[in-house]
Amino acid sequence: MPKIDDSMRIHMSHISDLEKEVLSRQLQNSPFCQSQQPADRHITTLDIFDFDSTLFLSPLLSPNIWHSSFVNSITTENLLGPGWWRDIRSLQLGADESESSTRWCRYWNEDIVAQVKESMSDPSHLTVLLTGRRYHPFHALMDDILASKGLVFDIVGLRPDPESSAPDHPVGLMFNHEPNVFETTMHFKTSFIVNILHNYPSLTDIVMWDDRQSHICVFKEYLIKLEDLGLVKRGEMVCVVPARPKYNPEWEHKTVKSILDTHNDAVLALRNTGKPFTEPNVVIENHGQMISSANTYSLKKVDWLLVLKLSPSVTTRLQSVFEPLYRQDVSSSSAESKSTATTWQNTNAEGPVFFGDQVLLAVNTKGIASQLEQEHGIVVGKEYNFKVVARSAGTRDHGMYLQVQIQDARFILPLWYKPSSFNYLLVQNVDWIPLLESNPLDISSLHGVVGYHHLLTIERREDLCLN
């Protein structure tokens, strides 16, 4: 069972004087304190909504494109810029939209939007957005995003580290320079809650909405602790199923390119001045090499999976045969389960995408490649025919897969799947539906060449210059 650690603040005495000053300024500058409140407004319930993947479908990097080592690098603070969660480009969406009201229209969990609006309409509820996103650089953008949806929170609790707008580094490295007031996001959030309870003793209930399982478990224990101490009468944790936005590989590539280009240009500009690299030099291990904030980088491919790569004509043939079955299955399963999938989930949230262009053989290691050759005669670079022997049922959550036979071995051919589930395709259990011998697929037309599914990571440009 999760325990309340030292970062979970319970009393005002747990909060330092500096933290109290920061929290006080944040509260005083909030819409709740800046606007004229009705004299008879008596608040009793504190409604706290998380932002990323709870209220808003914030984009993440897709595991079918990016190697985990790269995701680790780009999210590390002060390595390739401020770090993904502190980089404003991670929320710069729909830039081609001329109207701000439509720019973010397909990034909302409408169920949570409805809960926010219900809270907003009740004067006894204090409606709060509480997020680990930092005040700088997100405060202006966050105001625009919320305004586009007509959401007016009493308090927008961005983590005030830094508390005010901070200029970028003169050479454009965009590194974070100011020391944190709050050690962690959990430290900030619980300090924020304690400060609100201290300033508004009429509050008796707290309701929190969050999607991250680790946060949900800890906050459940935290709310129980507040109840046990008599600080609130009721604490409720609403578990939100996290949702990603629609798959958008073009945006991912464009955003990553911008982050790398900005970092590289800034490092080169600093070198051209002849001055030493005086920034804190963050160094991490990345897929067998050391990555330093003082170097420049380019993308490189990692041969991640051994696959049988199919030609466009074979992929098109598979889609034409199985799409009617997929649509029929999805429709039937929705009707049987009386699915409550709402319009926003269909239009906003990630769903299965058709790929159907490769049979997944195995994770690429020397041992596995040798085993495939010795046991099944499957060798990289050679062409093989395959036979479709079974399929999965098509579902809105998982998509549809085929089971195929190459030589004397069977493998999975994903047709439709959520890109975010890519890392689990090889290890999931599938209930296969055998295909009839009379199926319309001619084995002579089904073939491909053994190769690799590539993922992207980074390599030092300096190393490339030496080769």
mmCIF file of N, CA, C and O in Angstrom, residues 265-325:
data_model
loop_
_atom_site.group_PDB
_atom_site.id
_atom_site.type_symbol
_atom_site.label_atom_id
_atom_site.label_comp_id
_atom_site.label_asym_id
_atom_site.label_seq_id
_atom_site.Cartn_x
_atom_site.Cartn_y
_atom_site.Cartn_z
ATOM 1 N N ASP A 265 21.763 24.454 -32.944
ATOM 2 C CA ASP A 265 22.133 25.817 -33.340
ATOM 3 C C ASP A 265 22.710 26.592 -32.162
ATOM 4 O O ASP A 265 23.673 27.365 -32.317
ATOM 5 N N ALA A 266 22.126 26.388 -30.976
ATOM 6 C CA ALA A 266 22.604 27.111 -29.796
ATOM 7 C C ALA A 266 23.996 26.644 -29.383
ATOM 8 O O ALA A 266 24.858 27.463 -29.036
ATOM 9 N N VAL A 267 24.234 25.337 -29.426
ATOM 10 C CA VAL A 267 25.561 24.812 -29.076
ATOM 11 C C VAL A 267 26.609 25.313 -30.063
ATOM 12 O O VAL A 267 27.706 25.744 -29.672
ATOM 13 N N LEU A 268 26.283 25.279 -31.357
ATOM 14 C CA LEU A 268 27.237 25.742 -32.374
ATOM 15 C C LEU A 268 27.498 27.240 -32.249
ATOM 16 O O LEU A 268 28.635 27.703 -32.416
ATOM 17 N N ALA A 269 26.443 28.011 -31.939
ATOM 18 C CA ALA A 269 26.625 29.454 -31.762
ATOM 19 C C ALA A 269 27.547 29.742 -30.589
ATOM 20 O O ALA A 269 28.398 30.646 -30.651
ATOM 21 N N LEU A 270 27.400 28.966 -29.523
ATOM 22 C CA LEU A 270 28.262 29.151 -28.356
ATOM 23 C C LEU A 270 29.703 28.783 -28.695
ATOM 24 O O LEU A 270 30.645 29.481 -28.296
ATOM 25 N N ARG A 271 29.888 27.718 -29.448
ATOM 26 C CA ARG A 271 31.247 27.324 -29.847
ATOM 27 C C ARG A 271 31.895 28.400 -30.706
ATOM 28 O O ARG A 271 33.096 28.671 -30.586
ATOM 29 N N ASN A 272 31.102 29.013 -31.563
ATOM 30 C CA ASN A 272 31.653 30.029 -32.466
ATOM 31 C C ASN A 272 32.122 31.275 -31.726
ATOM 32 O O ASN A 272 32.918 32.052 -32.260
ATOM 33 N N THR A 273 31.614 31.472 -30.518
ATOM 34 C CA THR A 273 32.079 32.619 -29.731
ATOM 35 C C THR A 273 33.445 32.353 -29.116
ATOM 36 O O THR A 273 34.101 33.282 -28.636
ATOM 37 N N GLY A 274 33.839 31.084 -29.110
ATOM 38 C CA GLY A 274 35.111 30.723 -28.496
ATOM 39 C C GLY A 274 35.052 30.616 -26.991
ATOM 40 O O GLY A 274 36.067 30.367 -26.336
ATOM 41 N N LYS A 275 33.851 30.785 -26.434
ATOM 42 C CA LYS A 275 33.701 30.716 -24.982
ATOM 43 C C LYS A 275 33.471 29.268 -24.548
ATOM 44 O O LYS A 275 32.930 28.464 -25.307
ATOM 45 N N PRO A 276 33.849 28.934 -23.334
ATOM 46 C CA PRO A 276 33.615 27.567 -22.846
ATOM 47 C C PRO A 276 32.135 27.327 -22.579
ATOM 48 O O PRO A 276 31.357 28.272 -22.405
ATOM 49 N N PHE A 277 31.765 26.066 -22.549
ATOM 50 C CA PHE A 277 30.384 25.679 -22.245
ATOM 51 C C PHE A 277 30.204 25.764 -20.736
ATOM 52 O O PHE A 277 30.674 24.906 -19.988
ATOM 53 N N THR A 278 29.553 26.825 -20.292
ATOM 54 C CA THR A 278 29.432 27.070 -18.853
ATOM 55 C C THR A 278 28.111 26.581 -18.274
ATOM 56 O O THR A 278 27.893 26.679 -17.065
ATOM 57 N N GLU A 279 27.220 26.069 -19.131
ATOM 58 C CA GLU A 279 25.951 25.541 -18.635
ATOM 59 C C GLU A 279 26.200 24.256 -17.837
ATOM 60 O O GLU A 279 27.201 23.560 -18.060
ATOM 61 N N PRO A 280 25.288 23.930 -16.901
ATOM 62 C CA PRO A 280 25.400 22.622 -16.235
ATOM 63 C C PRO A 280 25.384 21.517 -17.289
ATOM 64 O O PRO A 280 24.472 21.458 -18.113
ATOM 65 N N ASN A 281 26.399 20.681 -17.286
ATOM 66 C CA ASN A 281 26.538 19.670 -18.329
ATOM 67 C C ASN A 281 25.830 18.386 -17.904
ATOM 68 O O ASN A 281 26.359 17.589 -17.135
ATOM 69 N N VAL A 282 24.613 18.209 -18.409
ATOM 70 C CA VAL A 282 23.834 17.015 -18.094
ATOM 71 C C VAL A 282 24.309 15.882 -18.996
ATOM 72 O O VAL A 282 24.428 16.051 -20.215
ATOM 73 N N VAL A 283 24.576 14.727 -18.411
ATOM 74 C CA VAL A 283 25.068 13.575 -19.171
ATOM 75 C C VAL A 283 24.247 12.349 -18.783
ATOM 76 O O VAL A 283 24.059 12.069 -17.596
ATOM 77 N N ILE A 284 23.730 11.633 -19.789
ATOM 78 C CA ILE A 284 23.026 10.380 -19.535
ATOM 79 C C ILE A 284 23.502 9.335 -20.539
ATOM 80 O O ILE A 284 24.111 9.664 -21.564
ATOM 81 N N GLU A 285 23.201 8.073 -20.248
ATOM 82 C CA GLU A 285 23.520 6.988 -21.179
ATOM 83 C C GLU A 285 22.352 6.798 -22.132
ATOM 84 O O GLU A 285 21.191 6.799 -21.729
ATOM 85 N N ASN A 286 22.660 6.683 -23.413
ATOM 86 C CA ASN A 286 21.619 6.563 -24.430
ATOM 87 C C ASN A 286 22.015 5.489 -25.424
ATOM 88 O O ASN A 286 22.896 5.701 -26.266
ATOM 89 N N HIS A 287 21.384 4.319 -25.308
ATOM 90 C CA HIS A 287 21.579 3.233 -26.271
ATOM 91 C C HIS A 287 23.062 2.987 -26.550
ATOM 92 O O HIS A 287 23.512 2.930 -27.696
ATOM 93 N N GLY A 288 23.837 2.874 -25.473
ATOM 94 C CA GLY A 288 25.238 2.512 -25.616
ATOM 95 C C GLY A 288 26.203 3.665 -25.767
ATOM 96 O O GLY A 288 27.411 3.442 -25.901
ATOM 97 N N GLN A 289 25.715 4.901 -25.756
ATOM 98 C CA GLN A 289 26.629 6.037 -25.839
ATOM 99 C C GLN A 289 26.247 7.074 -24.791
ATOM 100 O O GLN A 289 25.112 7.115 -24.324
ATOM 101 N N MET A 290 27.212 7.891 -24.412
ATOM 102 C CA MET A 290 26.963 8.937 -23.430
ATOM 103 C C MET A 290 26.483 10.190 -24.159
ATOM 104 O O MET A 290 27.105 10.650 -25.121
ATOM 105 N N ILE A 291 25.361 10.725 -23.691
ATOM 106 C CA ILE A 291 24.751 11.899 -24.295
ATOM 107 C C ILE A 291 24.963 13.087 -23.360
ATOM 108 O O ILE A 291 24.595 13.036 -22.187
ATOM 109 N N SER A 292 25.554 14.148 -23.888
ATOM 110 C CA SER A 292 25.865 15.336 -23.094
ATOM 111 C C SER A 292 25.168 16.548 -23.688
ATOM 112 O O SER A 292 25.027 16.672 -24.913
ATOM 113 N N SER A 293 24.758 17.464 -22.819
ATOM 114 C CA SER A 293 24.106 18.686 -23.291
ATOM 115 C C SER A 293 25.065 19.594 -24.046
ATOM 116 O O SER A 293 24.636 20.539 -24.711
ATOM 117 N N ALA A 294 26.371 19.310 -23.990
ATOM 118 C CA ALA A 294 27.358 20.152 -24.673
ATOM 119 C C ALA A 294 27.592 19.730 -26.117
ATOM 120 O O ALA A 294 28.350 20.386 -26.832
ATOM 121 N N ASN A 295 26.953 18.644 -26.560
ATOM 122 C CA ASN A 295 27.160 18.141 -27.918
ATOM 123 C C ASN A 295 25.974 18.450 -28.818
ATOM 124 O O ASN A 295 24.908 18.865 -28.362
ATOM 125 N N THR A 296 26.175 18.234 -30.119
ATOM 126 C CA THR A 296 25.085 18.360 -31.089
ATOM 127 C C THR A 296 24.679 16.965 -31.550
ATOM 128 O O THR A 296 25.479 16.019 -31.500
ATOM 129 N N TYR A 297 23.429 16.848 -32.039
ATOM 130 C CA TYR A 297 22.879 15.518 -32.306
ATOM 131 C C TYR A 297 22.059 15.479 -33.588
ATOM 132 O O TYR A 297 21.487 16.483 -34.015
ATOM 133 N N SER A 298 22.015 14.292 -34.162
ATOM 134 C CA SER A 298 21.125 14.014 -35.287
ATOM 135 C C SER A 298 20.407 12.705 -35.002
ATOM 136 O O SER A 298 20.819 11.932 -34.126
ATOM 137 N N LEU A 299 19.345 12.456 -35.736
ATOM 138 C CA LEU A 299 18.595 11.221 -35.550
ATOM 139 C C LEU A 299 19.289 10.065 -36.263
ATOM 140 O O LEU A 299 19.909 10.243 -37.309
ATOM 141 N N LYS A 300 19.175 8.889 -35.686
ATOM 142 C CA LYS A 300 19.668 7.688 -36.354
ATOM 143 C C LYS A 300 18.669 6.564 -36.147
ATOM 144 O O LYS A 300 17.872 6.572 -35.198
ATOM 145 N N LYS A 301 18.712 5.589 -37.035
ATOM 146 C CA LYS A 301 17.800 4.456 -36.965
ATOM 147 C C LYS A 301 18.404 3.325 -36.137
ATOM 148 O O LYS A 301 19.598 3.042 -36.229
ATOM 149 N N VAL A 302 17.540 2.698 -35.348
ATOM 150 C CA VAL A 302 17.916 1.509 -34.590
ATOM 151 C C VAL A 302 17.141 0.328 -35.164
ATOM 152 O O VAL A 302 15.915 0.393 -35.306
ATOM 153 N N ASP A 303 17.845 -0.735 -35.537
ATOM 154 C CA ASP A 303 17.185 -1.939 -36.061
ATOM 155 C C ASP A 303 16.522 -2.664 -34.888
ATOM 156 O O ASP A 303 17.114 -3.549 -34.271
ATOM 157 N N TRP A 304 15.270 -2.313 -34.601
ATOM 158 C CA TRP A 304 14.660 -2.752 -33.349
ATOM 159 C C TRP A 304 13.989 -4.122 -33.452
ATOM 160 O O TRP A 304 14.179 -4.982 -32.604
ATOM 161 N N LEU A 305 13.177 -4.320 -34.483
ATOM 162 C CA LEU A 305 12.478 -5.592 -34.640
ATOM 163 C C LEU A 305 12.868 -6.258 -35.951
ATOM 164 O O LEU A 305 13.081 -5.579 -36.962
ATOM 165 N N LEU A 306 12.935 -7.576 -35.925
ATOM 166 C CA LEU A 306 13.014 -8.348 -37.165
ATOM 167 C C LEU A 306 11.591 -8.518 -37.680
ATOM 168 O O LEU A 306 10.698 -8.952 -36.942
ATOM 169 N N VAL A 307 11.379 -8.151 -38.939
ATOM 170 C CA VAL A 307 10.030 -8.189 -39.506
ATOM 171 C C VAL A 307 10.084 -8.713 -40.932
ATOM 172 O O VAL A 307 11.135 -8.702 -41.581
ATOM 173 N N LEU A 308 8.944 -9.172 -41.399
ATOM 174 C CA LEU A 308 8.771 -9.466 -42.817
ATOM 175 C C LEU A 308 8.058 -8.265 -43.409
ATOM 176 O O LEU A 308 6.884 -8.017 -43.125
ATOM 177 N N LYS A 309 8.774 -7.480 -44.203
ATOM 178 C CA LYS A 309 8.221 -6.242 -44.751
ATOM 179 C C LYS A 309 7.413 -6.559 -46.004
ATOM 180 O O LYS A 309 7.902 -7.223 -46.924
ATOM 181 N N LEU A 310 6.177 -6.063 -46.028
ATOM 182 C CA LEU A 310 5.267 -6.352 -47.126
ATOM 183 C C LEU A 310 5.247 -5.204 -48.125
ATOM 184 O O LEU A 310 5.443 -4.039 -47.763
ATOM 185 N N SER A 311 4.976 -5.535 -49.361
ATOM 186 C CA SER A 311 4.879 -4.506 -50.392
ATOM 187 C C SER A 311 3.546 -3.776 -50.254
ATOM 188 O O SER A 311 2.591 -4.304 -49.670
ATOM 189 N N PRO A 312 3.439 -2.556 -50.781
ATOM 190 C CA PRO A 312 2.165 -1.823 -50.719
ATOM 191 C C PRO A 312 1.005 -2.598 -51.330
ATOM 192 O O PRO A 312 -0.125 -2.515 -50.837
ATOM 193 N N SER A 313 1.270 -3.373 -52.374
ATOM 194 C CA SER A 313 0.179 -4.117 -53.013
ATOM 195 C C SER A 313 -0.356 -5.212 -52.093
ATOM 196 O O SER A 313 -1.572 -5.457 -52.036
ATOM 197 N N VAL A 314 0.539 -5.874 -51.359
ATOM 198 C CA VAL A 314 0.100 -6.910 -50.417
ATOM 199 C C VAL A 314 -0.678 -6.267 -49.268
ATOM 200 O O VAL A 314 -1.727 -6.771 -48.845
ATOM 201 N N THR A 315 -0.176 -5.146 -48.766
ATOM 202 C CA THR A 315 -0.863 -4.439 -47.676
ATOM 203 C C THR A 315 -2.262 -4.014 -48.101
ATOM 204 O O THR A 315 -3.236 -4.175 -47.353
ATOM 205 N N THR A 316 -2.372 -3.487 -49.310
ATOM 206 C CA THR A 316 -3.678 -3.058 -49.825
ATOM 207 C C THR A 316 -4.625 -4.244 -49.960
ATOM 208 O O THR A 316 -5.820 -4.147 -49.654
ATOM 209 N N ARG A 317 -4.088 -5.370 -50.405
ATOM 210 C CA ARG A 317 -4.904 -6.577 -50.554
ATOM 211 C C ARG A 317 -5.437 -7.040 -49.198
ATOM 212 O O ARG A 317 -6.616 -7.375 -49.059
ATOM 213 N N LEU A 318 -4.581 -7.055 -48.195
ATOM 214 C CA LEU A 318 -5.006 -7.466 -46.857
ATOM 215 C C LEU A 318 -6.086 -6.528 -46.312
ATOM 216 O O LEU A 318 -7.068 -6.972 -45.712
ATOM 217 N N GLN A 319 -5.911 -5.247 -46.534
ATOM 218 C CA GLN A 319 -6.899 -4.288 -46.039
ATOM 219 C C GLN A 319 -8.252 -4.491 -46.714
ATOM 220 O O GLN A 319 -9.302 -4.456 -46.056
ATOM 221 N N SER A 320 -8.233 -4.728 -48.013
ATOM 222 C CA SER A 320 -9.499 -4.889 -48.743
ATOM 223 C C SER A 320 -10.258 -6.134 -48.286
ATOM 224 O O SER A 320 -11.488 -6.146 -48.254
ATOM 225 N N VAL A 321 -9.522 -7.178 -47.899
ATOM 226 C CA VAL A 321 -10.169 -8.424 -47.466
ATOM 227 C C VAL A 321 -10.687 -8.318 -46.038
ATOM 228 O O VAL A 321 -11.803 -8.759 -45.732
ATOM 229 N N PHE A 322 -9.898 -7.704 -45.145
ATOM 230 C CA PHE A 322 -10.236 -7.770 -43.723
ATOM 231 C C PHE A 322 -10.949 -6.533 -43.173
ATOM 232 O O PHE A 322 -11.510 -6.595 -42.075
ATOM 233 N N GLU A 323 -10.967 -5.446 -43.913
ATOM 234 C CA GLU A 323 -11.638 -4.257 -43.379
ATOM 235 C C GLU A 323 -13.132 -4.477 -43.157
ATOM 236 O O GLU A 323 -13.666 -4.056 -42.113
ATOM 237 N N PRO A 324 -13.845 -5.133 -44.072
ATOM 238 C CA PRO A 324 -15.271 -5.389 -43.795
ATOM 239 C C PRO A 324 -15.472 -6.201 -42.508
ATOM 240 O O PRO A 324 -16.399 -5.927 -41.732
ATOM 241 N N LEU A 325 -14.610 -7.199 -42.279
ATOM 242 C CA LEU A 325 -14.713 -7.999 -41.059
ATOM 243 C C LEU A 325 -14.406 -7.154 -39.825
ATOM 244 O O LEU A 325 -15.063 -7.277 -38.785
#
